[in-house]
Amino acid sequence: MKGRLATFGMLAQIAMRNLFASRLKTLIIGGIILFGAILVVVGSSLLDSIEQSMSRSIIGSIAGNIQIYSAKSKEELALWGSFGAETELAEMDNFATIKTRLESLENVERVIPMGISGALVQSGNTIDLTLAELREAINAQRSGNSSASLQEKIESLKAHVRQMCLVLHGDMKNLQVLADQTAFDAGNAEAIERAISDAFWAEFDQDPLNGLEFLENRVAPLTTDADLLFLRYAGTDMDAFARSFDRMRIVDGEAVPTGHRGFLFSKFYYEEFLKLKTARRLDKIKEGLEVKGRTLATDPELQRFVKANVTQVREIALQLDSIKTRQVVERLQAFLGSKETGLEPLLGAFFQMDDANFEQRYPFFYSEIAPLLTLYRIPMGGTLTIKAFTRSGFVQSINIKVYGTFEFEGLEKSTLAGSLNLMDIVSFRELYGYLTTEKAEEIARLKASVGVQEVSRDSAEEALFGGGRDSLVAEAMPGVVSAVEELEGTTRTLREKDLQARVFAPEETNQGVVLNAAVILKDPKRLDESILAIQQLSDREGLGVKAVSWQQASGLIGQFVLLLKLVLYAAVFIIFVVALVVINNAMMMATLERVREIGTLRAIGAQRRFVLQMVMIETVVVGLVFGGIGAVLGTGIVALIAHWGIPATSDVMYFFFSGPRLRPELASGNLLAAFIIVLMVSALSSFYPAWLATRVSPLQAMQTED
Amino acid sequence: MAAIVSIRNVVKEYNLGKVVVQALRDVSLEVHAGEFLSIAGPSGSGKTTLLNLIGCVDTASSGDVEVCGRNTGRLADRELTNLRLNQIGFIFQSFNLVSVLSVFQNIEFPLLLQQKLSASERRARVMALLEQVGLGGYAKHRPNELSGGQRQRVAIARALVTQPQIVLADEPTANLDSVTGQNIIDLMKDMNRSQGTTFIFSTHDHNVMSHANAVIRLADGRILDRVSPEAIGIQVREAHP
């Protein structure tokens, strides 16, 4: 044993001496291994950290640990859509049972019903909103309210509409200059001319409803500031959602009260799409300057924001009535020290911001100008009208109260996490085209009142065309009308108000259609095991659900880390293949140079195994030493990165980093991986030269030096 | 005295592409323990081939080579290697020391391969040999810090350190000046006398040959004769005391 140890010592010594004897070769081989080791350590720890934080983002924002959906679905669940389209899921049968059964599993904390869909929402333009307000006020007056404050409000609104018409008139003139005469609709110009004339407004006072109609039908469509917004929402059990995703917090407004229909905007979406664009751009400039350290002088994106603010002052001008216009003009004159009297030139001058004046102008905007504006298109407590295509293809629309905005801690800036808004599941079902309990009741009542009979498939032909005395055709058709379409005007409004106010029982959230559900685990580490348990339970009891991990459920996004990993592995693989070739070559050369020495060793009694070990130990020593240095350096780099943190420079990175900065952690697994890879590469690369060395004949010792 | 090396009807052929060269043709030879034997002959006469066969670094194409009672033609590489390690010492024309090891380590090396002795025993034996070859103060030197003669002394010490029965030396003095070569031969003769080790060396230097008990003369791969140095007109010289 001692002898073996001494032999090994001798081998190591020969190896070390040989390494020192050919320093350049050692350094080249060592350098490659060093680089490879650093890459493995830093790369794998970075990716592991991204994976961890991304899983935090996905699990914590919507997915939960496991998602379940109907096994009958033709497509796979993709929480963030797949290639931009929503995936179609079959509804789960009997969700209440599924929920109860799954929650009986030992590692399942909670099951939260969900459904994800999207709709286009017209955000309404300023003139529409103002006209609606004006109509309401005039109606109030006509129904007997003659208070002075109401009259004042009407006057103010009228002035505002007139102001807007003036702005439109200006636009129209500009357009006339630009556009081809034939393409220009003279009727539109006439309408505007009329709307700004004193005669029209004198007439308006006499017959306001007629005037309103003209404005609504002829003038309002000419404004182009209305946005078609794409709204993605998840219908869910709001209470369970808030309890389970504890990183969620309400930012503005309040949570939707238990049992109420209601909508929560994601804070990000609310800011990005519903805020006055000028204000949003100012916020973005501020963030760019303060958080990301850019400057207006150098950054093209921020310059673009400034330019847009300067040229698009009309968005603000439209919002101001004559009184407010005067106020803004006075304030801007004082602030800018300008004698200019036009609102738009003043606004233009004000928004011409640079690095020097931004610090004063930004707070001035929010303290002096913003209070006169409507900053958000839909205020907290306001009503959102969502129109969506149901599964069967007809358009369904609901009005839903906006209670507040929410965000997920650490994902405030993430487009992805912020793309999803929340609504109660009862409203969701209605939009999605499924019967809510109350609708089912209503239809049953309607059916009863018009005398509809159930017609089975088998007897349909007979019933419809049988020609008997009870032909269904004539009588039954009027009954097949959407409950909502049937109700018009005031009745409809009342019904909707009633719906909004109606409290539904908590059980209702679990009865009825659920498309998918998040499963929150008690111990998230036992993910695979729990998926299997759910699947087995479902198979055993015929629940018909399919369970997938959060990563699978997140579709392409979940695969992103996998992709990054593949890239890293490819890079590591290439580096080590290069290392393999270079080391192999170098060792071949070294072996050839040492043929006589090896022959001598063989002649004086060294076995082939000894020679094999001698050559291999040499590379392994290089591998261990430089791999070790690489691992230490890599650890240092990871620690440095963790100390500084990699800033998330884009919104997507917020999601992947689960916060503003990524602070990677080094796992012992990363070091172990580096160690094993380096060891394997050095052993592999020297194996062939070592084997060749064993083939050196002792006869070679007899050769003379030259 | 029993034959320590016994060669019978040995033929050794080398394939050089299409040409087959016969290096040894029907050679028979017996060497007895304690001999100090010289193999002489012109270049290409088969001296080195004969030494390689005796040294178990090569095997015969036909015929038997018996070394220390083992027929080398029937041994695997592993056993041949063990035979070389334990029974045979080598001294090379170009010394063949491991350049990255010290003098001490070079000599100790075969003992490490044997794995028979403890570190202190190895040390004692190596140091004693170093004294014997007159390099007591050079244990820590590297081969490239030594002269040619000193290196060959180290090589002799390495060949003897396992106390082999046979030491083979292929032109041990060819790379040395005559005085140094004389010293090396004297040293070998000393060892032969004091330890009874059999020495077989090839040379074409008459001066070196004169020390031998007997001279095997080779020509064209055949043994011409086995004679005493005097018989071929070489004056026998005694080793320096």
Coordinates of N, CA and C in Angstrom, one line a residue, chain A residues 172 175-189 222:
Chain A
M172 N -58.9 69.7 -39.1 CA -59.5 69.5 -40.4 C -58.9 70.4 -41.5
L175 N -55.6 68.9 -42.4 CA -55.9 67.8 -43.2 C -56.2 68.1 -44.7
Q176 N -56.9 69.2 -44.8 CA -57.3 69.7 -46.1 C -56.1 70.0 -47.0
V177 N -55.1 70.6 -46.3 CA -53.9 71.0 -47.0 C -53.2 69.7 -47.4
L178 N -53.2 68.7 -46.6 CA -52.4 67.5 -46.8 C -53.1 66.6 -47.8
A179 N -54.4 66.4 -47.6 CA -55.0 65.3 -48.3 C -55.4 65.7 -49.7
D180 N -55.6 64.7 -50.5 CA -56.1 64.8 -51.9 C -57.5 65.4 -51.8
Q181 N -57.9 66.3 -52.6 CA -59.2 66.9 -52.5 C -60.3 65.8 -52.7
T182 N -60.1 64.9 -53.6 CA -61.1 63.9 -53.8 C -61.3 63.0 -52.6
A183 N -60.2 62.8 -51.9 CA -60.3 61.9 -50.8 C -61.0 62.6 -49.6
F184 N -61.1 63.9 -49.6 CA -61.5 64.6 -48.5 C -63.1 64.7 -48.6
D185 N -63.7 64.4 -47.5 CA -65.1 64.4 -47.4 C -65.6 65.8 -47.0
A186 N -66.2 66.4 -48.0 CA -66.7 67.8 -47.7 C -67.8 67.8 -46.7
G187 N -68.5 66.8 -46.6 CA -69.6 66.7 -45.6 C -69.1 66.8 -44.1
N188 N -67.9 66.2 -43.9 CA -67.3 66.3 -42.6 C -67.0 67.7 -42.2
A189 N -66.4 68.4 -43.2 CA -66.0 69.8 -43.0 C -67.2 70.7 -42.7
L222 N -65.5 61.9 -35.9 CA -64.3 62.5 -36.6 C -63.1 62.5 -35.8

